PDB file of C-alpha atoms and ligand atoms in Angstrom:
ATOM      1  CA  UNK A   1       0.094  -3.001  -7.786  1.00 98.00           C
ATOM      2  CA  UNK A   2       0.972  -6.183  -6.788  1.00 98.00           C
ATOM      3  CA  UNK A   3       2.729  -7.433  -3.409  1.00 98.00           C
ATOM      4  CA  UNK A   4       5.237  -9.205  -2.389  1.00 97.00           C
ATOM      5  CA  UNK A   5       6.219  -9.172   1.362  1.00 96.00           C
ATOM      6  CA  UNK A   6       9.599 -10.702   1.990  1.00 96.00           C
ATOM      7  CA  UNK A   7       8.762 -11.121   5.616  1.00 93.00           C
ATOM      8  CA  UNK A   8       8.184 -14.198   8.271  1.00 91.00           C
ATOM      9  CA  UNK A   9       5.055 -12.459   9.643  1.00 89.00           C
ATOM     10  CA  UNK A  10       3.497 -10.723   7.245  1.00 87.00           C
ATOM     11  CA  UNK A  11      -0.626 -10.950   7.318  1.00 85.00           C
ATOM     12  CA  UNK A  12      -1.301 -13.075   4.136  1.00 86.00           C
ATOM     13  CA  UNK A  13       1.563 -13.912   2.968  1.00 86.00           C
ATOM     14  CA  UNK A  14       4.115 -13.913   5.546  1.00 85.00           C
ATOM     15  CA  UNK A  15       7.148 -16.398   5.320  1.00 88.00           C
ATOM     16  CA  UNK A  16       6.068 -17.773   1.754  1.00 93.00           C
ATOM     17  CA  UNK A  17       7.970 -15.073  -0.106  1.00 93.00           C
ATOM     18  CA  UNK A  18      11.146 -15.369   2.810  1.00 93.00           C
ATOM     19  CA  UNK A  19      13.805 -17.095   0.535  1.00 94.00           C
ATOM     20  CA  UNK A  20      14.914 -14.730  -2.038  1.00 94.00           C
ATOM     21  CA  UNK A  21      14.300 -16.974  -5.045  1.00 96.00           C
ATOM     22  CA  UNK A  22      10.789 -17.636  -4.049  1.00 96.00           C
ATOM     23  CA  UNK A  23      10.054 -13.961  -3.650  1.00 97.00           C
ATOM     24  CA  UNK A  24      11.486 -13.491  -7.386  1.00 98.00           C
ATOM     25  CA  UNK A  25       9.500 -16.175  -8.566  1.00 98.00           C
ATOM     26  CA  UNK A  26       6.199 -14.325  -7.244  1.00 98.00           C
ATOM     27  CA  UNK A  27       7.228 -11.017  -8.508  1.00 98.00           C
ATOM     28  CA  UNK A  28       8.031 -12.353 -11.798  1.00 98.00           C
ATOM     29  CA  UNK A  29       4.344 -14.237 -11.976  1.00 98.00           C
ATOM     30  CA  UNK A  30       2.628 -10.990  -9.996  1.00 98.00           C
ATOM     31  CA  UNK A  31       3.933  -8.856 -13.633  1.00 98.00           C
ATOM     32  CA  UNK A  32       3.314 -11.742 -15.975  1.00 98.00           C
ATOM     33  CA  UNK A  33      -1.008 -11.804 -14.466  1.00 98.00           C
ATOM     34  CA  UNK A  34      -0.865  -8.635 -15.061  1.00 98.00           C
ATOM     35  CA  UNK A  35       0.777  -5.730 -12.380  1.00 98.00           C
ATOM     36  CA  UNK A  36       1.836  -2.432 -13.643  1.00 98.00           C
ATOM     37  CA  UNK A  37       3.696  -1.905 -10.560  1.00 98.00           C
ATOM     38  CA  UNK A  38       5.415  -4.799  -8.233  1.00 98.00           C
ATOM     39  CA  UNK A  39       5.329  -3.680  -4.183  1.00 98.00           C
ATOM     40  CA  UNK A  40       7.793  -4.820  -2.808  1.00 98.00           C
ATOM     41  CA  UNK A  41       8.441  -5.211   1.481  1.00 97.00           C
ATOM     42  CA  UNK A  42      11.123  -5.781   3.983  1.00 96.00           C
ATOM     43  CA  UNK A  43       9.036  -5.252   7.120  1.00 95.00           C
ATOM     44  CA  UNK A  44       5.810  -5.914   8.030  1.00 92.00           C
ATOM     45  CA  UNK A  45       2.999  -3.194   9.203  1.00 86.00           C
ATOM     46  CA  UNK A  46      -0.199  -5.125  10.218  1.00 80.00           C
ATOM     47  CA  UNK A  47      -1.330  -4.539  13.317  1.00 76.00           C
ATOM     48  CA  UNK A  48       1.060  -5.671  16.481  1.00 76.00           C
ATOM     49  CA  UNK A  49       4.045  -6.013  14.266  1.00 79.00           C
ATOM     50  CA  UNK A  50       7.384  -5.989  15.568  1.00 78.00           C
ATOM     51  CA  UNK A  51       9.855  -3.372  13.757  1.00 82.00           C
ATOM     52  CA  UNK A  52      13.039  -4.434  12.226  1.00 92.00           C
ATOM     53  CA  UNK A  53      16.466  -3.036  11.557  1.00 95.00           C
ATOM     54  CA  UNK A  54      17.524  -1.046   8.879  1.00 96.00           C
ATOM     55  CA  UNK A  55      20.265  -4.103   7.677  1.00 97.00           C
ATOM     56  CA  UNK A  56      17.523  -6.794   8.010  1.00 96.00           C
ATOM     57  CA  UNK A  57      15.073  -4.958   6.192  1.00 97.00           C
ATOM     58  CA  UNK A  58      18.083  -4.198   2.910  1.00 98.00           C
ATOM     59  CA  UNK A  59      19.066  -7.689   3.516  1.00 97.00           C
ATOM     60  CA  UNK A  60      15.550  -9.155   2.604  1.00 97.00           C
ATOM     61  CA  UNK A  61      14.770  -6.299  -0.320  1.00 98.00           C
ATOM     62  CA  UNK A  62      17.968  -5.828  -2.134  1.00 98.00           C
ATOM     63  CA  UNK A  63      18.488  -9.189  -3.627  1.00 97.00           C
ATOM     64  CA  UNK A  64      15.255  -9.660  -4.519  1.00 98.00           C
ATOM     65  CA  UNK A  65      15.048  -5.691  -5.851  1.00 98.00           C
ATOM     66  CA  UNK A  66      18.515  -6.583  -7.995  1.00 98.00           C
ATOM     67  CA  UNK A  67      16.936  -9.521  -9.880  1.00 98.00           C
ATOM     68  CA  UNK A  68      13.410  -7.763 -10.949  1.00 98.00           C
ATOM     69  CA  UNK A  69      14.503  -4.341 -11.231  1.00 94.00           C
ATOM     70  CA  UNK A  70      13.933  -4.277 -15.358  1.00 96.00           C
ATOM     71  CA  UNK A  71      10.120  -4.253 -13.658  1.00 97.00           C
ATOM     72  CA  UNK A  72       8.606  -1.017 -12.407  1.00 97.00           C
ATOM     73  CA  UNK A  73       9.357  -1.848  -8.268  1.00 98.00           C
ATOM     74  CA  UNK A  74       8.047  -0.183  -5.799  1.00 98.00           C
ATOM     75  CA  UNK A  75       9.347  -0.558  -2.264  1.00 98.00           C
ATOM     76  CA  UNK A  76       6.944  -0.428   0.851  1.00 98.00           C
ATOM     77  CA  UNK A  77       9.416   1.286   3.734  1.00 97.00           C
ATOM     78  CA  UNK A  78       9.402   4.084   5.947  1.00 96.00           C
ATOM     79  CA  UNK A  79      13.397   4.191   6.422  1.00 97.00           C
ATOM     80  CA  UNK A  80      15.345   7.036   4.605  1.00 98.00           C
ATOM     81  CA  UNK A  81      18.418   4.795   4.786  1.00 98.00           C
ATOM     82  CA  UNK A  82      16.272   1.593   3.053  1.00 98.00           C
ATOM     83  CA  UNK A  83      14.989   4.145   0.335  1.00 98.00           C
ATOM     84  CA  UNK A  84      18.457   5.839  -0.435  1.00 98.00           C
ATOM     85  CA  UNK A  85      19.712   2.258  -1.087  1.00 98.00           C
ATOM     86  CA  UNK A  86      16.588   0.856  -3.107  1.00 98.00           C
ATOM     87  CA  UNK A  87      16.406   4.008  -5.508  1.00 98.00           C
ATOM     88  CA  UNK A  88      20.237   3.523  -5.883  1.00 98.00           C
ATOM     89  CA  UNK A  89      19.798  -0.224  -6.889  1.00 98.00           C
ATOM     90  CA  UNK A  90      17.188   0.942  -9.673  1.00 97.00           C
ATOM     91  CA  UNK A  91      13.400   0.760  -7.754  1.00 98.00           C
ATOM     92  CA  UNK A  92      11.049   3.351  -9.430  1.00 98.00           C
ATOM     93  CA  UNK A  93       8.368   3.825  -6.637  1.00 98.00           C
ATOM     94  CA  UNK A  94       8.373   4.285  -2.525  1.00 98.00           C
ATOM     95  CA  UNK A  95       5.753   3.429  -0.706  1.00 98.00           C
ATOM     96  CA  UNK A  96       5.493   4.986   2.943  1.00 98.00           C
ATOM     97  CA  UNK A  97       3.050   4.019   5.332  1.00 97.00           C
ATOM     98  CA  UNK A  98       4.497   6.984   7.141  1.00 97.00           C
ATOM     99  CA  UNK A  99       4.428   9.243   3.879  1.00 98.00           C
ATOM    100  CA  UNK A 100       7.722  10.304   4.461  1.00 98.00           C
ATOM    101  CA  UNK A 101       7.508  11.487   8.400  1.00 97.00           C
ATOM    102  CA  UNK A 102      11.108  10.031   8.615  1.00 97.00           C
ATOM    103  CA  UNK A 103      13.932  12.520   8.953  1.00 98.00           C
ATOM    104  CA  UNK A 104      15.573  12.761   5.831  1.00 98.00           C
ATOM    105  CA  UNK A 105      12.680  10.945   3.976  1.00 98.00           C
ATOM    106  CA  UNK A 106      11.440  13.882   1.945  1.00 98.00           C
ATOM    107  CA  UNK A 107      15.349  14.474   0.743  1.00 98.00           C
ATOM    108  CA  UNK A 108      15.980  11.090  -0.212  1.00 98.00           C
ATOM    109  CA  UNK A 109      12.664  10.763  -2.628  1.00 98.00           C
ATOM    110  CA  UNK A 110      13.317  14.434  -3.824  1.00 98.00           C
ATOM    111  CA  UNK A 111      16.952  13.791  -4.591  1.00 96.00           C
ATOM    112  CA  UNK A 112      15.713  11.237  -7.319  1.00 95.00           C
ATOM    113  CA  UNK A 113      13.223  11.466  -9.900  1.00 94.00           C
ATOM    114  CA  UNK A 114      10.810   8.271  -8.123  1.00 98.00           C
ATOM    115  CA  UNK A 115       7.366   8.059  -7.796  1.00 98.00           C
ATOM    116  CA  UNK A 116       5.728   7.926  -4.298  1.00 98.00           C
ATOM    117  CA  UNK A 117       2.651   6.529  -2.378  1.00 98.00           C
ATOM    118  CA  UNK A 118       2.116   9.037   0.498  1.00 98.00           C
ATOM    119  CA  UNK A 119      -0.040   7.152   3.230  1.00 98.00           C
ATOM    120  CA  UNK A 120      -1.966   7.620   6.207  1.00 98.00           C
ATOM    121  CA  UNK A 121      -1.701   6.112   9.403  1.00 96.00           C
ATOM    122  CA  UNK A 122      -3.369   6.829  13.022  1.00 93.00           C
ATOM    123  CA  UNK A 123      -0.222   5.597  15.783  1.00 85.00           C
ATOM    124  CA  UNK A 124       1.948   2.892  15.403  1.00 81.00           C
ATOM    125  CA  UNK A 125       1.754  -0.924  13.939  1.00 79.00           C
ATOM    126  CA  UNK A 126       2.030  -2.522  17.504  1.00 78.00           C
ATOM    127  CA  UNK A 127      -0.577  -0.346  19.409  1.00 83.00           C
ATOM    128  CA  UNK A 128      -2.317   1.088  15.944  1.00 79.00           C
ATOM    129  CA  UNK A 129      -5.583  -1.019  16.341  1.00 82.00           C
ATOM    130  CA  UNK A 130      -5.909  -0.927  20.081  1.00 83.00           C
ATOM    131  CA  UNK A 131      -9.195   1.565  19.991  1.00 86.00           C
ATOM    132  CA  UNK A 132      -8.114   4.268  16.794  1.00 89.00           C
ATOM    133  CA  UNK A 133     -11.385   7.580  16.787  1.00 91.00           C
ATOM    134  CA  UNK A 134     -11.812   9.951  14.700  1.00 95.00           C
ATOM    135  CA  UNK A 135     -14.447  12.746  15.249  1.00 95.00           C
ATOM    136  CA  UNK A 136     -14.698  12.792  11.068  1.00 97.00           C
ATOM    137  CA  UNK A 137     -12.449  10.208   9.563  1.00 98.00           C
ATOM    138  CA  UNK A 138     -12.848  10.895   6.043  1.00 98.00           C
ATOM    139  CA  UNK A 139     -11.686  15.151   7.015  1.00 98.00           C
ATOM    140  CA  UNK A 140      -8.893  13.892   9.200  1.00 98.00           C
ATOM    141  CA  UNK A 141      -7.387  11.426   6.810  1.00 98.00           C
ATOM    142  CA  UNK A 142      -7.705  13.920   3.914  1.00 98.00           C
ATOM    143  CA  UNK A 143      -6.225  17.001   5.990  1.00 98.00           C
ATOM    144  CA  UNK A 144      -3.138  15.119   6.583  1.00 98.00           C
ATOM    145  CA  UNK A 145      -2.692  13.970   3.318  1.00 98.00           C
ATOM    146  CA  UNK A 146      -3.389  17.528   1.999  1.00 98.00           C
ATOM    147  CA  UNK A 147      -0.310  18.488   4.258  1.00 98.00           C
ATOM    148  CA  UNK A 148       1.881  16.077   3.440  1.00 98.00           C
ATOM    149  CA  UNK A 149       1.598  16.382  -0.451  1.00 98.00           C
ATOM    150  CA  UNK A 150       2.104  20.188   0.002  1.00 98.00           C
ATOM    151  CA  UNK A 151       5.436  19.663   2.234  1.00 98.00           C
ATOM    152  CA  UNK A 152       6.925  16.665  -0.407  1.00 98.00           C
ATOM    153  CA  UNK A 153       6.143  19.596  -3.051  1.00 98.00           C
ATOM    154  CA  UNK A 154       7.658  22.340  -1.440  1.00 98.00           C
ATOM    155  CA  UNK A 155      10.671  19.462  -0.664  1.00 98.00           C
ATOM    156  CA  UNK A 156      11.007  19.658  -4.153  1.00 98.00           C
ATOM    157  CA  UNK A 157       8.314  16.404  -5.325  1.00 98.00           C
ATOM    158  CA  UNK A 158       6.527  17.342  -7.911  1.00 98.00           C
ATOM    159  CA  UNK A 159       2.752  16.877  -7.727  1.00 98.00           C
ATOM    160  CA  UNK A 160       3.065  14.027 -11.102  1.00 98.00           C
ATOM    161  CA  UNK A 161       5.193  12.213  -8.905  1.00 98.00           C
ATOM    162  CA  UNK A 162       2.911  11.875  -5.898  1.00 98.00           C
ATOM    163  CA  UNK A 163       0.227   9.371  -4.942  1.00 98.00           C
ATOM    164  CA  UNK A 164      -1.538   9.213  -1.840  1.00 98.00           C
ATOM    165  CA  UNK A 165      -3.612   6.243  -0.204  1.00 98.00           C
ATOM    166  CA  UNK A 166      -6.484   6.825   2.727  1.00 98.00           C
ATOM    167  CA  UNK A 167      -4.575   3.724   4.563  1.00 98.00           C
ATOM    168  CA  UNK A 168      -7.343   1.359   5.051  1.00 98.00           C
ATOM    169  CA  UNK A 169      -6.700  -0.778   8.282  1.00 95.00           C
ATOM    170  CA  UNK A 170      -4.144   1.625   9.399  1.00 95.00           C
ATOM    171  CA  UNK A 171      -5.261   3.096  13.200  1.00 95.00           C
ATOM    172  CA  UNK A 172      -9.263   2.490  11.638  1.00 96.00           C
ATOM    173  CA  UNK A 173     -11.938  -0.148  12.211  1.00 96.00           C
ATOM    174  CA  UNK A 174     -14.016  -1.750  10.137  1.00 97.00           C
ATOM    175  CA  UNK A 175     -16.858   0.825  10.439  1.00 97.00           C
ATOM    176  CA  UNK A 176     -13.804   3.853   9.648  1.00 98.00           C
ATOM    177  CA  UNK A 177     -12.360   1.503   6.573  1.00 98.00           C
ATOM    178  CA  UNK A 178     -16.137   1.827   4.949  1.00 98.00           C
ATOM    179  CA  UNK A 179     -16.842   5.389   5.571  1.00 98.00           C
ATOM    180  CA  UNK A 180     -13.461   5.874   3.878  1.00 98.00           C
ATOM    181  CA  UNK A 181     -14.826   3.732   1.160  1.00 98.00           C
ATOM    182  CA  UNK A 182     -18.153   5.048   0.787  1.00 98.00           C
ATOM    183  CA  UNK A 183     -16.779   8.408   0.798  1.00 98.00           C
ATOM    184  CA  UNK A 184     -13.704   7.654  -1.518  1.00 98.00           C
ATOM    185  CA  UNK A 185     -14.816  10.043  -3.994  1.00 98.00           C
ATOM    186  CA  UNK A 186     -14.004  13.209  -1.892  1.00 98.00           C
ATOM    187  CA  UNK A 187     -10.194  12.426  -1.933  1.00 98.00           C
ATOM    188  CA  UNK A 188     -10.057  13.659  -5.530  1.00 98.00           C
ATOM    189  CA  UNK A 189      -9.998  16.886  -4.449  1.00 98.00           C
ATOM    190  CA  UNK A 190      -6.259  16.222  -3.316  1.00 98.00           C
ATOM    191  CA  UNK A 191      -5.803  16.185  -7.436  1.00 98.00           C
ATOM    192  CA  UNK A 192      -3.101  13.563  -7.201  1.00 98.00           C
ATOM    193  CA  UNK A 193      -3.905   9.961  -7.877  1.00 98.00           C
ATOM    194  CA  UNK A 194      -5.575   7.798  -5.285  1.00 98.00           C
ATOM    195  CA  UNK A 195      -4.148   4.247  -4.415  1.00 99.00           C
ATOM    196  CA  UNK A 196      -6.012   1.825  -2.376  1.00 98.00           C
ATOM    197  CA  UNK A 197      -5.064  -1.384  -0.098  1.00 98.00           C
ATOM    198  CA  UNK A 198      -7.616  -3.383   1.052  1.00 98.00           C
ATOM    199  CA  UNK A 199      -7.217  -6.680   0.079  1.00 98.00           C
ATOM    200  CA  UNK A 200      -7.386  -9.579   2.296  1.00 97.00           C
ATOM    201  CA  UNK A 201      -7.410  -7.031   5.417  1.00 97.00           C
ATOM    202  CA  UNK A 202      -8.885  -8.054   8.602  1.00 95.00           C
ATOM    203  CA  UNK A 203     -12.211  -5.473   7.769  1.00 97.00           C
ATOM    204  CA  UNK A 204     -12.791  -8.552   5.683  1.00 98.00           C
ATOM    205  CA  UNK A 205     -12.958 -10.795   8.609  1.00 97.00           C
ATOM    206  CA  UNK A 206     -15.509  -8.525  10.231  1.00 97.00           C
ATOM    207  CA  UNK A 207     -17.765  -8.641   7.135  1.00 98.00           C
ATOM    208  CA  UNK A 208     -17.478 -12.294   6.248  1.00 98.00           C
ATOM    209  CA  UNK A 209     -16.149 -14.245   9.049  1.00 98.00           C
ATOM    210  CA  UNK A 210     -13.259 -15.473   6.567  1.00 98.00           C
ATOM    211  CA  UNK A 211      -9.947 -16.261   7.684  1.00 97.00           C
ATOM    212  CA  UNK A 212      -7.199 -14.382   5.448  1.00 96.00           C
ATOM    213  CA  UNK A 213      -6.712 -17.144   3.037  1.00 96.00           C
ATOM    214  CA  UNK A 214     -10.612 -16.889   2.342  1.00 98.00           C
ATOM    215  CA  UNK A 215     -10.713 -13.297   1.485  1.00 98.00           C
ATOM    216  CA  UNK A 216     -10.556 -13.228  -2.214  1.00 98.00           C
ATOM    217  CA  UNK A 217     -13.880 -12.509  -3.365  1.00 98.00           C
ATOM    218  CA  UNK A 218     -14.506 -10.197  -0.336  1.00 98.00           C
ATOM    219  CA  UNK A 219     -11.301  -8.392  -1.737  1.00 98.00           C
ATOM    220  CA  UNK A 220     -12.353  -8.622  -5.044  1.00 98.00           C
ATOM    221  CA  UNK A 221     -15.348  -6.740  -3.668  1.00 98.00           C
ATOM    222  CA  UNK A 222     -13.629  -4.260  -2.156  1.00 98.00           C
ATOM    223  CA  UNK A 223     -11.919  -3.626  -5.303  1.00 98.00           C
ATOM    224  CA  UNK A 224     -14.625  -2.884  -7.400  1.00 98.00           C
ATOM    225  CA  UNK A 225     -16.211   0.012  -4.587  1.00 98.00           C
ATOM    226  CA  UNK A 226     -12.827   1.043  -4.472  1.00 98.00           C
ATOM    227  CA  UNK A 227     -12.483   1.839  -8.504  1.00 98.00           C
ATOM    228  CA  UNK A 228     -15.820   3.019  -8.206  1.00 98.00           C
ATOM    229  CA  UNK A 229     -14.962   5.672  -5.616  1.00 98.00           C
ATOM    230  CA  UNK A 230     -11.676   6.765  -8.145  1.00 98.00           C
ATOM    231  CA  UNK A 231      -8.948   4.740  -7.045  1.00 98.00           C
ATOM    232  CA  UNK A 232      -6.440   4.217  -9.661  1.00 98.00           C
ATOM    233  CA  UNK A 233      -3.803   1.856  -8.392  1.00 98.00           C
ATOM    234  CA  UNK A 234      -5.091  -1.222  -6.505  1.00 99.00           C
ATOM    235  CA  UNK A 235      -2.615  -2.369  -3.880  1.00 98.00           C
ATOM    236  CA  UNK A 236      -3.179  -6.283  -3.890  1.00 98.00           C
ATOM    237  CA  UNK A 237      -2.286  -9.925  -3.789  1.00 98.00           C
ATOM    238  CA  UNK A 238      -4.164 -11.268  -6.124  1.00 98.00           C
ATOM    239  CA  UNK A 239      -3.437  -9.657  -9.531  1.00 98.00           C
ATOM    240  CA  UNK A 240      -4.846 -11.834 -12.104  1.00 98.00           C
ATOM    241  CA  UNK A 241      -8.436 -12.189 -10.002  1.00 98.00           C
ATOM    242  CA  UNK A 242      -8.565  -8.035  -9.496  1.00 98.00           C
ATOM    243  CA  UNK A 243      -7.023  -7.425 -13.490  1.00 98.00           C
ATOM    244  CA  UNK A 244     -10.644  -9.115 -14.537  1.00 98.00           C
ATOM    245  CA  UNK A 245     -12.372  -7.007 -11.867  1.00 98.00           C
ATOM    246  CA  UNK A 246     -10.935  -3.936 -13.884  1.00 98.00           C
ATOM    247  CA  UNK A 247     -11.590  -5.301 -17.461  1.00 97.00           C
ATOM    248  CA  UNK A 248     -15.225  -5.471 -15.832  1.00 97.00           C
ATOM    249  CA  UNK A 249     -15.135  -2.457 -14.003  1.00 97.00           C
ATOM    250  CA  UNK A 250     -13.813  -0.793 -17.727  1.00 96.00           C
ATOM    251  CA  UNK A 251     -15.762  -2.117 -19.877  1.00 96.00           C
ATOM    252  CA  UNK A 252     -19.102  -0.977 -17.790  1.00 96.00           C
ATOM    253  CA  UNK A 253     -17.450   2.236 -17.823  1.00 94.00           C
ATOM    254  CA  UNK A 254     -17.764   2.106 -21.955  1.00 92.00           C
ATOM    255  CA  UNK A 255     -14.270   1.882 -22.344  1.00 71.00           C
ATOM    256  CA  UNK A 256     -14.717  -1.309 -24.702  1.00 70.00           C
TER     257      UNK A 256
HETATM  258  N1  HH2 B 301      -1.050  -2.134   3.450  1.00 89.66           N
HETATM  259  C1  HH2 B 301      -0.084  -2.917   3.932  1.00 89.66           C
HETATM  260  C2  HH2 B 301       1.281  -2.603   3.690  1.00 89.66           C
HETATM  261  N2  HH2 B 301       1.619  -1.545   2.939  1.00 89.66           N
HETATM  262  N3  HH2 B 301       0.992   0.324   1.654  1.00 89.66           N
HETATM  263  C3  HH2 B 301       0.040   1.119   1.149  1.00 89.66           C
HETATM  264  N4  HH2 B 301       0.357   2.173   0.397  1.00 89.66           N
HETATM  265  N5  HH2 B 301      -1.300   0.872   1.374  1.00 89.66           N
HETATM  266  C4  HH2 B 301      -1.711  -0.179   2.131  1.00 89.66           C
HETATM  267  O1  HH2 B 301      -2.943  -0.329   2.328  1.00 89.66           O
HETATM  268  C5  HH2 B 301      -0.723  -1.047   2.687  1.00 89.66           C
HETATM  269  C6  HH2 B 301       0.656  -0.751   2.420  1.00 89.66           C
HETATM  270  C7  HH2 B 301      -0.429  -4.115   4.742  1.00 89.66           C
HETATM  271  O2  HH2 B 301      -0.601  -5.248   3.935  1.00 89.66           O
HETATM  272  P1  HH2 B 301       0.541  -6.349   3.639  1.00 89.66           P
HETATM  273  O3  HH2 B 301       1.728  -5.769   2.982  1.00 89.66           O
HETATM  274  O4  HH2 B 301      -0.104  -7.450   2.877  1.00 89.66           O
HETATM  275  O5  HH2 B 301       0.908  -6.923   5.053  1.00 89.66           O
HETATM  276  P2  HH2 B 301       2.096  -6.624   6.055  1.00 89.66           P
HETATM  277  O6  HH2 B 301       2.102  -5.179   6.422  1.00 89.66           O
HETATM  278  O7  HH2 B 301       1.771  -7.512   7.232  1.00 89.66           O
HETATM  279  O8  HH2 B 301       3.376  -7.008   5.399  1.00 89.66           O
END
């Protein structure tokens, strides 16, 4: 899955992808190294982020959405009104940090036949990172995501529709993000598949002392423990670097 945040303040990429056009462009050349799935975003969630309105956020989406919509899109929001218009205009895939907490979330996925990425979070994007604990992080994340794929399935989401991510970087620290990781493995017992986003995050920073344009081989890292702990989708920016990171990660598997 590859992302393209049509934001001024996104982490990595924020501003670059503003300008309808250029976030095409990326889109386009995110598919062509290689994405099965294009993410696209109207607002941005790192930490201390300000919110934005429901018209901003279609504003910045829907052209972009209209022009690459022969693609399989995804859309990262948490706004029933945002994902009514998006599956409407032809996206295949939401992607809720707030896996579907909104009123009227649940009905607007069930009400079409989309895919979506249930995620967790610990508070909100402006405060999220202030001092997040967990007694046991790895039970906690994976109770809540065992409740929230059994309420989108009794909403009427069928379990081959569903995805859920641990939401690395979301309310966690750096020591949370890797006990997630190391303990990745116990999330397949939520029997839906397991999507992880960890590139270029600020855990990165922590490990490496990189700033976030510097983070591609620490992400590429974190790519490889995260296949390893049976994530299937890959939430990142840099497609064609993490595709070879698979073909590796594959072919040591046996599947050459
Ligand atoms: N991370 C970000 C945004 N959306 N969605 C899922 N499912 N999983 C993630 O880990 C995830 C996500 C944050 O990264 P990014 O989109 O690059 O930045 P920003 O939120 O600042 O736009």
């Amino acid at each position: 899955m590859g992302v393209v945040n049509v934001t001024p303040d996104s982490f990595s990429d924020g501003g670059r992808y503003l300008d309808p056009k250029a976030a095409v462009a990326r889109a386009r050349q995110l598919a062509q190294d290689g994405a099965d799935i294009v993410d696209i975003g109207g607002e941005s969630t790192r930490p201390g982020a300000a919110p934005v309105s429901e018209e901003e956020e279609l504003k910045r989406v829907l052209p972009v959405l209209q022009e690459v919509k022969h693609l399989p899109v995804s859309i990262d929001t948490r706004r029933p009104g945002v994902m009514q218009a998006v599956l409407a205009a032809g996206a295949s895939m939401i992607n809720d940090v707030e896996a579907l907490a909104a009123p009227g979330a649940l009905e607007a996925v069930a009400r079409s036949g989309c895919a979506v990425c249930l995620m967790h979070k610990k508070g909100e994007p402006a405060t999220m990172q202030r001092d997040p604990r967990y007694r046991d992080v790895v039970g906690e994340v994976k109770s809540f995501l065992k409740e929230r794929v059994k309420t989108a399935m009794s909403s009427g989401i069928e379990a081959a529709r569903i995805v859920v991510d641990p939401g690395f970087g979301f309310g966690k620290t750096a020591a949370h993000n890797l006990e997630l990781l190391r303990r990745l493995k116990e999330f397949a017992a939520l029997r839906v598949p397991l999507l992880a986003g960890l590139s270029r995050k600020s855990t990165l920073e922590k490990l490496t002392g990189r700033p976030v344009e510097e983070r591609l081989a620490g992400s590429l890292a974190m790519a490889l423990l995260a296949l390893q702990g049976g994530a299937t989708i890959l939430r990142v920016h840099d497609v064609r670097e993490t595709r070879d990171v698979i073909a590796v990660w594959q072919a040591f598997r046996g599947n050459l």
